[in-house]
CSV table of C-alpha atoms and ligand atoms in Angstrom, one decimal:
chain,number,residue,atom,x,y,z
N,190,UNK,CA,-30.9,35.4,-8.9
N,191,UNK,CA,-27.2,34.7,-8.1
N,192,UNK,CA,-26.6,32.6,-5.1
N,193,UNK,CA,-23.8,32.7,-2.5
N,194,UNK,CA,-22.9,30.4,0.3
N,195,UNK,CA,-20.8,31.9,3.1
N,196,UNK,CA,-19.0,29.7,5.6
N,197,UNK,CA,-18.8,31.5,9.0
N,198,UNK,CA,-21.0,34.1,10.7
N,199,UNK,CA,-18.2,36.2,12.2
N,200,UNK,CA,-17.5,39.8,11.3
N,201,UNK,CA,-16.3,38.8,7.8
N,202,UNK,CA,-19.2,36.5,7.0
N,203,UNK,CA,-21.8,38.8,8.2
N,204,UNK,CA,-20.3,41.9,6.4
N,205,UNK,CA,-20.0,39.9,3.1
N,206,UNK,CA,-23.6,38.6,3.5
N,207,UNK,CA,-24.8,42.2,4.0
N,208,UNK,CA,-23.0,43.5,1.0
N,209,UNK,CA,-24.0,40.7,-1.4
N,210,UNK,CA,-27.7,40.6,-0.2
N,211,UNK,CA,-28.0,44.3,-0.8
N,212,UNK,CA,-26.7,43.8,-4.3
N,213,UNK,CA,-29.4,41.3,-5.0
N,214,UNK,CA,-27.6,38.0,-4.2
N,215,UNK,CA,-29.5,35.2,-2.5
N,216,UNK,CA,-27.2,34.5,0.4
N,217,UNK,CA,-26.9,31.6,2.8
N,218,UNK,CA,-24.5,31.8,5.9
N,219,UNK,CA,-23.5,28.6,7.4
N,220,UNK,CA,-22.2,28.9,11.0
N,221,UNK,CA,-20.7,26.0,13.0
N,222,UNK,CA,-21.5,27.6,16.4
N,223,UNK,CA,-24.9,26.9,17.9
N,224,UNK,CA,-25.5,30.6,18.6
N,225,UNK,CA,-24.1,34.1,18.1
N,226,UNK,CA,-21.0,35.2,20.0
N,227,UNK,CA,-21.4,38.5,21.9
N,228,UNK,CA,-19.3,40.5,24.3
N,229,UNK,CA,-15.6,40.0,23.5
N,230,UNK,CA,-12.7,42.5,23.2
N,231,UNK,CA,-12.5,46.2,22.3
N,232,UNK,CA,-11.5,47.1,18.7
N,233,UNK,CA,-10.7,50.2,16.7
N,234,UNK,CA,-12.3,50.6,13.4
N,235,UNK,CA,-10.6,53.1,11.2
N,236,UNK,CA,-9.1,53.9,7.8
N,237,UNK,CA,-10.6,51.9,5.0
N,238,UNK,CA,-12.7,49.9,7.5
N,239,UNK,CA,-14.4,53.1,8.6
N,240,UNK,CA,-15.1,53.9,4.9
N,241,UNK,CA,-16.6,50.5,4.4
N,242,UNK,CA,-18.9,50.9,7.5
N,243,UNK,CA,-20.1,54.2,6.1
N,244,UNK,CA,-20.6,52.6,2.7
N,245,UNK,CA,-22.5,49.7,4.2
N,246,UNK,CA,-24.8,52.1,5.9
N,247,UNK,CA,-23.8,51.1,9.5
N,248,UNK,CA,-22.3,54.3,10.7
N,249,UNK,CA,-25.2,55.6,12.8
N,250,UNK,CA,-25.9,52.2,14.4
N,251,UNK,CA,-22.2,51.8,15.3
N,252,UNK,CA,-21.7,55.3,16.5
N,253,UNK,CA,-24.3,54.6,19.2
N,254,UNK,CA,-21.8,52.0,20.6
N,255,UNK,CA,-18.6,54.1,20.1
N,256,UNK,CA,-16.7,54.4,23.4
N,257,UNK,CA,-14.4,57.1,22.0
N,258,UNK,CA,-10.7,57.4,22.8
N,259,UNK,CA,-9.3,56.6,26.2
N,260,UNK,CA,-6.7,58.3,28.5
N,261,UNK,CA,-3.9,55.8,28.8
N,262,UNK,CA,-2.1,55.4,32.1
N,263,UNK,CA,1.2,53.5,31.7
N,264,UNK,CA,1.9,51.7,35.0
N,265,UNK,CA,4.8,50.0,36.8
N,266,UNK,CA,4.5,46.3,37.7
N,267,UNK,CA,3.0,47.3,41.1
N,268,UNK,CA,0.4,49.4,39.5
N,269,UNK,CA,1.9,52.9,40.3
N,270,UNK,CA,1.4,55.3,37.4
N,271,UNK,CA,4.5,55.9,35.2
N,272,UNK,CA,2.9,58.6,33.1
N,273,UNK,CA,-0.3,59.5,31.4
N,274,UNK,CA,-1.1,59.9,27.7
N,275,UNK,CA,-4.2,62.1,27.5
N,276,UNK,CA,-7.1,60.9,25.3
N,277,UNK,CA,-6.8,64.2,23.2
N,278,UNK,CA,-3.5,62.9,21.9
N,279,UNK,CA,-5.0,59.5,20.9
N,280,UNK,CA,-7.8,61.4,19.3
N,281,UNK,CA,-5.4,63.6,17.4
N,282,UNK,CA,-3.4,60.6,16.3
N,283,UNK,CA,-6.3,58.4,15.2
N,284,UNK,CA,-8.4,61.2,13.7
N,285,UNK,CA,-12.2,61.6,13.9
N,286,UNK,CA,-13.0,58.8,11.4
N,287,UNK,CA,-12.4,56.2,14.1
N,288,UNK,CA,-14.8,54.0,16.1
N,289,UNK,CA,-13.9,52.1,19.3
N,290,UNK,CA,-16.4,49.3,19.9
N,291,UNK,CA,-16.8,45.9,21.5
N,292,UNK,CA,-16.6,43.1,18.9
N,293,UNK,CA,-20.0,42.0,20.2
N,294,UNK,CA,-21.6,45.3,19.3
N,295,UNK,CA,-20.1,45.2,15.8
N,296,UNK,CA,-21.4,41.6,15.4
N,297,UNK,CA,-24.9,42.5,16.6
N,298,UNK,CA,-25.0,45.6,14.4
N,299,UNK,CA,-24.1,43.5,11.4
N,300,UNK,CA,-26.5,40.7,12.4
N,301,UNK,CA,-29.4,43.1,12.8
N,302,UNK,CA,-28.7,44.6,9.4
N,303,UNK,CA,-28.5,41.3,7.6
N,304,UNK,CA,-31.0,39.0,9.4
N,305,UNK,CA,-33.9,39.8,7.1
N,306,UNK,CA,-31.9,39.8,4.0
N,307,UNK,CA,-29.9,36.6,4.3
N,308,UNK,CA,-30.4,33.2,5.8
N,309,UNK,CA,-28.1,32.3,8.7
N,310,UNK,CA,-28.0,28.6,9.6
N,311,UNK,CA,-26.4,28.0,13.0
N,312,UNK,CA,-25.0,24.6,14.2
N,313,UNK,CA,-24.1,23.6,10.6
N,314,UNK,CA,-21.0,23.4,8.5
N,315,UNK,CA,-20.0,22.6,5.0
N,316,UNK,CA,-19.1,19.0,4.3
N,317,UNK,CA,-18.1,19.2,0.6
N,318,UNK,CA,-17.3,21.9,-2.0
N,319,UNK,CA,-17.3,20.9,-5.6
N,320,UNK,CA,-16.6,23.6,-8.2
N,321,UNK,CA,-17.9,22.5,-11.6
N,322,UNK,CA,-16.9,25.6,-13.4
N,323,UNK,CA,-20.2,27.3,-14.0
N,324,UNK,CA,-21.5,26.6,-10.4
N,325,UNK,CA,-20.3,25.2,-7.1
N,326,UNK,CA,-22.1,22.3,-5.4
N,327,UNK,CA,-21.9,22.7,-1.6
N,328,UNK,CA,-22.8,19.9,0.8
N,329,UNK,CA,-24.2,21.1,4.2
N,330,UNK,CA,-24.0,19.1,7.4
N,331,UNK,CA,-27.9,19.3,7.8
N,332,UNK,CA,-28.1,17.0,4.8
N,333,UNK,CA,-29.0,19.6,2.2
N,334,UNK,CA,-27.1,20.5,-0.9
N,335,UNK,CA,-26.7,24.0,-2.4
N,336,UNK,CA,-25.9,25.1,-5.9
N,337,UNK,CA,-24.0,28.4,-5.7
N,338,UNK,CA,-22.4,30.9,-8.0
N,339,UNK,CA,-19.9,31.9,-5.3
N,340,UNK,CA,-18.6,30.3,-2.1
N,341,UNK,CA,-16.9,32.6,0.5
N,342,UNK,CA,-14.7,31.0,3.2
N,343,UNK,CA,-15.1,33.4,6.1
N,344,UNK,CA,-14.3,30.7,8.7
N,345,UNK,CA,-11.5,32.5,10.5
N,346,UNK,CA,-7.8,31.9,11.0
N,347,UNK,CA,-8.1,28.1,11.4
N,348,UNK,CA,-10.3,27.9,8.2
N,349,UNK,CA,-11.4,24.4,7.2
N,350,UNK,CA,-12.4,25.9,3.8
N,351,UNK,CA,-8.8,27.0,3.3
N,352,UNK,CA,-7.4,23.6,4.1
N,353,UNK,CA,-10.0,21.8,2.0
N,354,UNK,CA,-9.4,24.0,-1.1
N,355,UNK,CA,-5.8,25.0,-0.9
N,356,UNK,CA,-4.2,22.5,1.4
N,357,UNK,CA,-2.3,23.0,4.7
N,358,UNK,CA,0.7,25.2,5.3
N,359,UNK,CA,-0.4,28.8,5.0
N,360,UNK,CA,-0.8,29.5,8.8
N,361,UNK,CA,2.3,31.1,10.3
N,362,UNK,CA,2.2,30.5,14.0
N,363,UNK,CA,3.7,33.2,16.2
N,364,UNK,CA,5.0,32.5,19.7
N,365,UNK,CA,2.2,34.5,21.6
N,366,UNK,CA,-0.8,33.8,23.6
N,367,UNK,CA,-3.6,36.4,23.8
N,368,UNK,CA,-6.6,36.7,26.0
N,369,UNK,CA,-9.4,39.2,26.6
N,370,UNK,CA,-12.2,39.1,29.1
N,371,UNK,CA,-15.2,41.5,29.8
N,372,UNK,CA,-15.1,42.9,33.3
N,373,UNK,CA,-17.9,43.8,35.7
N,374,UNK,CA,-18.4,47.0,37.5
N,375,UNK,CA,-16.1,46.2,40.4
N,376,UNK,CA,-13.2,46.7,38.0
N,377,UNK,CA,-14.9,49.2,35.7
N,378,UNK,CA,-16.3,51.9,37.9
N,379,UNK,CA,-14.4,55.1,36.8
N,380,UNK,CA,-15.1,58.8,36.4
N,381,UNK,CA,-13.9,58.9,32.8
N,382,UNK,CA,-12.8,56.2,30.3
N,383,UNK,CA,-9.2,55.2,30.7
N,384,UNK,CA,-6.9,52.3,30.0
N,385,UNK,CA,-4.2,51.3,32.5
N,386,UNK,CA,-1.4,49.5,30.7
N,387,UNK,CA,1.6,47.5,32.0
N,388,UNK,CA,4.2,46.6,29.4
N,389,UNK,CA,7.1,44.5,30.5
N,390,UNK,CA,9.6,42.2,28.8
N,391,UNK,CA,7.6,39.7,26.8
N,392,UNK,CA,4.2,40.7,28.1
N,393,UNK,CA,1.3,43.4,28.2
N,394,UNK,CA,-1.7,43.6,30.5
N,395,UNK,CA,-4.2,46.4,29.7
N,396,UNK,CA,-7.4,47.1,31.6
N,397,UNK,CA,-10.0,49.2,29.8
N,398,UNK,CA,-12.3,51.1,32.1
N,399,UNK,CA,-15.3,52.4,30.5
N,400,UNK,CA,-17.9,51.8,33.2
N,401,UNK,CA,-20.6,49.2,33.8
N,402,UNK,CA,-20.8,46.4,31.2
N,403,UNK,CA,-18.2,48.2,29.1
N,404,UNK,CA,-14.9,47.4,30.7
N,405,UNK,CA,-12.5,44.6,29.7
N,406,UNK,CA,-9.0,43.2,30.3
N,407,UNK,CA,-6.5,42.3,27.6
N,408,UNK,CA,-3.4,40.1,28.1
N,409,UNK,CA,-0.7,39.0,25.8
N,410,UNK,CA,2.6,37.3,26.3
N,411,UNK,CA,5.4,35.7,24.4
N,412,UNK,CA,5.8,31.9,25.0
N,413,UNK,CA,7.7,29.1,23.3
N,414,UNK,CA,4.7,26.7,23.1
N,415,UNK,CA,1.3,28.5,22.7
N,416,UNK,CA,-0.5,25.1,22.2
N,417,UNK,CA,0.8,23.9,25.6
N,418,UNK,CA,-0.3,27.2,27.2
N,419,UNK,CA,-3.8,26.9,25.7
N,420,UNK,CA,-4.1,23.4,27.2
N,421,UNK,CA,-3.5,24.9,30.7
N,422,UNK,CA,-6.6,27.1,30.3
N,423,UNK,CA,-6.8,30.9,30.7
N,424,UNK,CA,-6.9,30.9,34.5
N,425,UNK,CA,-3.7,29.0,35.0
N,426,UNK,CA,-1.9,30.5,32.0
N,427,UNK,CA,-2.6,34.1,32.6
N,428,UNK,CA,-2.4,33.7,36.4
N,429,UNK,CA,1.1,32.3,36.2
N,430,UNK,CA,2.2,35.1,33.8
N,431,UNK,CA,0.6,38.1,35.3
N,432,UNK,CA,0.0,37.1,39.0
N,433,UNK,CA,2.9,39.2,40.2
N,434,UNK,CA,1.4,42.5,38.9
N,435,UNK,CA,-0.4,45.0,41.1
N,436,UNK,CA,-2.9,47.8,40.3
N,437,UNK,CA,-6.0,46.6,38.5
N,438,UNK,CA,-4.6,43.3,37.3
N,439,UNK,CA,-5.4,41.1,40.5
N,440,UNK,CA,-9.1,42.2,40.2
N,441,UNK,CA,-9.1,41.3,36.5
N,442,UNK,CA,-7.5,37.9,37.2
N,443,UNK,CA,-10.0,37.2,40.0
N,444,UNK,CA,-12.9,38.0,37.5
N,445,UNK,CA,-11.3,35.7,34.9
N,446,UNK,CA,-11.2,33.0,37.6
N,447,UNK,CA,-14.9,33.4,38.3
N,448,UNK,CA,-15.9,33.6,34.6
N,449,UNK,CA,-13.4,31.6,32.6
N,450,UNK,CA,-16.1,30.9,30.0
N,451,UNK,CA,-16.4,34.6,29.1
N,452,UNK,CA,-12.7,34.7,28.1
N,453,UNK,CA,-11.5,34.8,24.6
N,454,UNK,CA,-8.2,33.0,24.5
N,455,UNK,CA,-6.1,32.0,21.4
N,456,UNK,CA,-2.6,31.6,20.0
N,457,UNK,CA,-1.6,34.1,17.4
N,458,UNK,CA,-1.1,33.2,13.7
N,459,UNK,CA,-0.9,35.1,10.5
N,460,UNK,CA,-2.2,33.6,7.3
N,461,UNK,CA,0.0,34.2,4.2
N,462,UNK,CA,-1.2,32.9,0.8
N,463,UNK,CA,-0.1,33.7,-2.8
N,464,UNK,CA,-3.8,33.6,-3.9
N,465,UNK,CA,-7.1,34.0,-2.1
N,466,UNK,CA,-9.4,32.4,-4.6
N,467,UNK,CA,-9.7,29.4,-6.9
N,468,UNK,CA,-12.5,29.3,-9.5
N,469,UNK,CA,-15.6,30.4,-7.8
N,470,UNK,CA,-14.4,29.9,-4.2
N,471,UNK,CA,-12.8,32.8,-2.3
N,472,UNK,CA,-11.3,33.2,1.2
N,473,UNK,CA,-12.0,36.4,3.0
N,474,UNK,CA,-11.0,38.0,6.4
N,475,UNK,CA,-8.8,36.1,8.9
N,476,UNK,CA,-9.3,32.8,6.8
N,477,UNK,CA,-7.3,34.5,3.9
N,478,UNK,CA,-4.9,36.9,5.5
N,479,UNK,CA,-5.2,37.1,9.3
N,480,UNK,CA,-3.1,40.0,10.3
N,481,UNK,CA,-3.5,39.3,14.0
N,482,UNK,CA,-4.6,41.5,16.8
N,483,UNK,CA,-1.1,43.1,16.8
N,484,UNK,CA,-2.2,45.1,13.6
N,485,UNK,CA,-5.4,46.3,15.3
N,486,UNK,CA,-6.9,46.1,11.8
N,487,UNK,CA,-8.4,42.7,11.2
N,488,UNK,CA,-12.1,43.7,11.5
N,489,UNK,CA,-11.4,46.8,9.5
N,490,UNK,CA,-9.8,44.7,6.7
N,491,UNK,CA,-12.8,42.3,6.9
N,492,UNK,CA,-15.3,45.1,6.4
N,493,UNK,CA,-13.1,46.6,3.6
N,494,UNK,CA,-12.7,43.2,1.8
N,495,UNK,CA,-16.4,42.4,2.0
N,496,UNK,CA,-17.4,45.8,0.6
N,497,UNK,CA,-14.8,45.8,-2.2
N,498,UNK,CA,-15.8,42.2,-3.1
N,499,UNK,CA,-19.3,43.4,-3.7
N,500,UNK,CA,-18.1,46.3,-5.8
N,501,UNK,CA,-15.9,43.9,-8.0
N,502,UNK,CA,-18.7,41.4,-8.5
N,503,UNK,CA,-21.0,44.2,-9.5
N,504,UNK,CA,-18.5,45.5,-12.1
N,505,UNK,CA,-18.0,41.9,-13.5
N,506,UNK,CA,-21.6,41.0,-13.6
N,507,UNK,CA,-21.7,37.2,-14.3
N,508,UNK,CA,-17.9,36.6,-14.4
N,509,UNK,CA,-17.1,35.6,-10.8
N,510,UNK,CA,-13.5,34.4,-11.4
N,511,UNK,CA,-12.6,37.7,-13.1
N,512,UNK,CA,-14.2,39.7,-10.3
N,513,UNK,CA,-12.2,37.7,-7.7
N,514,UNK,CA,-8.9,38.4,-9.5
N,515,UNK,CA,-9.6,42.2,-9.8
N,516,UNK,CA,-10.7,42.3,-6.2
N,517,UNK,CA,-7.6,40.6,-4.9
N,518,UNK,CA,-5.3,42.9,-6.9
N,519,UNK,CA,-6.9,45.9,-5.4
N,520,UNK,CA,-6.9,44.7,-1.8
N,521,UNK,CA,-3.5,42.9,-1.5
N,522,UNK,CA,-1.3,46.0,-1.0
N,523,UNK,CA,-3.4,47.1,2.1
N,524,UNK,CA,-3.3,43.5,3.5
N,525,UNK,CA,0.5,43.3,3.1
N,526,UNK,CA,1.0,46.6,4.8
N,527,UNK,CA,-1.2,45.6,7.8
N,528,UNK,CA,0.6,42.3,8.2
N,529,UNK,CA,3.9,44.1,8.3
N,530,UNK,CA,2.5,46.6,10.8
N,531,UNK,CA,1.4,43.6,12.9
N,532,UNK,CA,5.0,42.2,13.0
N,533,UNK,CA,6.2,45.6,14.2
N,534,UNK,CA,3.3,45.7,16.7
N,535,UNK,CA,4.6,42.4,18.3
N,536,UNK,CA,7.6,44.2,19.6
N,537,UNK,CA,5.5,46.8,21.2
N,538,UNK,CA,3.1,44.4,23.0
N,539,UNK,CA,5.8,41.9,24.1
N,540,UNK,CA,9.2,43.8,24.0
N,541,UNK,CA,12.0,41.3,23.9
N,542,UNK,CA,14.1,43.0,26.7
N,543,UNK,CA,14.1,45.7,29.4
N,544,UNK,CA,16.0,47.9,27.0
N,545,UNK,CA,13.1,47.6,24.5
N,546,UNK,CA,10.6,48.5,27.2
N,547,UNK,CA,12.7,51.5,28.1
N,548,UNK,CA,12.9,52.5,24.4
N,549,UNK,CA,9.2,52.2,24.0
N,550,UNK,CA,8.6,54.3,27.2
N,551,UNK,CA,10.8,56.9,25.8
N,552,UNK,CA,8.9,57.0,22.5
N,553,UNK,CA,5.5,57.3,24.2
N,554,UNK,CA,6.9,60.0,26.6
N,555,UNK,CA,8.2,61.9,23.6
N,556,UNK,CA,5.0,61.9,21.7
N,557,UNK,CA,3.2,63.4,24.7
N,558,UNK,CA,5.4,66.5,24.3
N,559,UNK,CA,3.4,69.3,22.7
N,560,UNK,CA,6.0,70.0,19.9
N,561,UNK,CA,6.1,66.4,18.9
N,562,UNK,CA,2.2,65.9,18.8
N,563,UNK,CA,1.8,67.7,15.5
N,564,UNK,CA,4.5,65.5,13.9
N,565,UNK,CA,2.7,62.4,15.2
N,566,UNK,CA,-0.6,63.6,13.8
N,567,UNK,CA,1.0,64.2,10.4
N,568,UNK,CA,2.9,60.9,10.4
N,569,UNK,CA,-0.3,58.9,11.3
N,570,UNK,CA,-2.3,60.8,8.6
N,571,UNK,CA,0.4,59.8,6.1
N,572,UNK,CA,0.3,56.1,7.2
N,573,UNK,CA,-3.4,56.2,6.3
N,574,UNK,CA,-4.8,55.5,9.8
C,760,FAD,C1,-7.8,40.6,21.2
C,760,FAD,C2,-8.1,41.0,19.8
C,760,FAD,C3,-8.1,42.4,19.5
C,760,FAD,C4,-8.4,42.8,18.2
C,760,FAD,N1,-8.5,44.1,17.9
C,760,FAD,C5,-8.8,44.6,16.7
C,760,FAD,C6,-8.9,46.0,16.5
C,760,FAD,O1,-8.6,46.8,17.4
C,760,FAD,N2,-9.3,46.4,15.2
C,760,FAD,C7,-9.6,45.5,14.2
C,760,FAD,O2,-10.0,45.9,13.1
C,760,FAD,N3,-9.5,44.2,14.4
C,760,FAD,C8,-9.1,43.7,15.6
C,760,FAD,N4,-9.0,42.4,15.9
C,760,FAD,C9,-9.2,41.4,14.7
C,760,FAD,C10,-10.6,41.0,14.4
C,760,FAD,O3,-11.3,40.7,15.6
C,760,FAD,C11,-10.7,39.9,13.4
C,760,FAD,O4,-9.7,40.1,12.4
C,760,FAD,C12,-12.1,40.0,12.7
C,760,FAD,O5,-13.1,39.8,13.8
C,760,FAD,C13,-12.4,39.1,11.5
C,760,FAD,O6,-12.8,37.8,12.0
C,760,FAD,P1,-13.4,36.8,11.0
C,760,FAD,O7,-14.8,36.9,10.8
C,760,FAD,O8,-12.6,36.7,9.7
C,760,FAD,O9,-13.1,35.4,11.7
C,760,FAD,P2,-13.7,34.9,13.1
C,760,FAD,O10,-14.1,35.9,14.0
C,760,FAD,O11,-12.8,33.8,13.6
C,760,FAD,O12,-15.1,34.2,12.6
C,760,FAD,C14,-15.1,33.0,11.9
C,760,FAD,C15,-16.5,32.4,12.1
C,760,FAD,O13,-16.5,31.2,11.3
C,760,FAD,C16,-17.1,30.1,12.2
C,760,FAD,N5,-16.5,28.9,11.7
C,760,FAD,C17,-15.3,28.5,11.8
C,760,FAD,N6,-15.1,27.2,11.2
C,760,FAD,C18,-16.3,27.0,10.7
C,760,FAD,C19,-16.7,25.9,9.9
C,760,FAD,N7,-15.9,24.8,9.5
C,760,FAD,N8,-18.1,25.9,9.5
C,760,FAD,C20,-18.9,26.9,9.8
C,760,FAD,N9,-18.5,28.0,10.5
C,760,FAD,C21,-17.2,28.0,10.9
C,760,FAD,C22,-16.7,30.5,13.6
C,760,FAD,O14,-17.5,29.9,14.5
C,760,FAD,C23,-16.8,32.0,13.5
C,760,FAD,O15,-18.1,32.4,13.8
C,760,FAD,C24,-8.7,41.9,17.1
C,760,FAD,C25,-8.6,40.5,17.4
C,760,FAD,C26,-8.3,40.1,18.7
C,760,FAD,C27,-8.2,38.6,19.0
């Protein structure tokens, strides 16, 4: 039986483990964290990611967690509504092959599907990787050694597998900080799901209201030194940047203050590499091509990449390097497209000036006009979303 070692039990690692195990691979997932990560931020899964979810047999389980589309209320700094984009418009633009779920629900759906098929070892990491041509010898921090036919580095944007195998220098740091925190009912009690969004020069604050245990806040802002902002911690960093806002934001910041450990906070980096594999070792997901949250497509790409990797390995039964080359050739155009989309997205989330905010407002206002909706729908369909 062919054996794979996967580094990282995030969305990418679990999706890869699921696909390979179903194809008859004996699979070991090595995860540095002591336990699984639940909760987290809201994500859209669409396009090829939705196809992969269907192909992996996860559609019914994930549909149960789908929060659907939201009415968007764009607000002024003091929280007064500027205008409303109805959920029907988002629905028309995104199409019906879209899921909106919490990262934690996607993670637990994947974990439930894979836990009896693959071994997942928490609190461990890989200490050495030696590709001998026909196999790879993998040292694990629990003192064991594995002989594998394939090693998958699915250890995220700061991937140690990438640095060990390809060297440093592929991470392109962007001048932004991002944060997301789940909210309790005091902020989330609403009649129907909606998101209130403030977009100002250099910053966005969005509060998703979907009811008890299903609401969350999202913050991002432009900053010269994201590492310094990270050192301040989420309460100080987001408090200083968004403390002047009204509406739902003060409640969300108070919640963050009470539960700083629940927050996801990170700097924003893309990963740009000329090749994602060497011999029998391949990088997948954020480790290989992180598109960033500004693309809104990282998990979708992870699912797509994992599923297509399984298909390529099947086609090239026994010839792992040939499978990896074919897989990369097929996937790269989509990744390049999503990374470019993310760079455009940065301007929407953190417009450089008041003029850009005004232009963004104008565009959103225009697409809510009935005559333009059809054009948006067709444009989005053409863009493959
Ligand atoms: C705020 C936000 C919003 C987003 N919205 C969307 C969206 O709407 N749609 C979408 O498709 N995507 C979205 N994304 C992107 C998406 O979340 C990621 O691209 C996706 O989860 C893929 O992650 P990954 O598994 O590759 O990496 P990670 O989630 O970083 O997982 C890596 C795993 O590897 C483990 N690990 C790290 N180092 C080691 C090591 N040395 N040894 C062992 N284990 C290790 C980590 O503990 C972790 O469990 C969003 C991201 C953010 C931050």
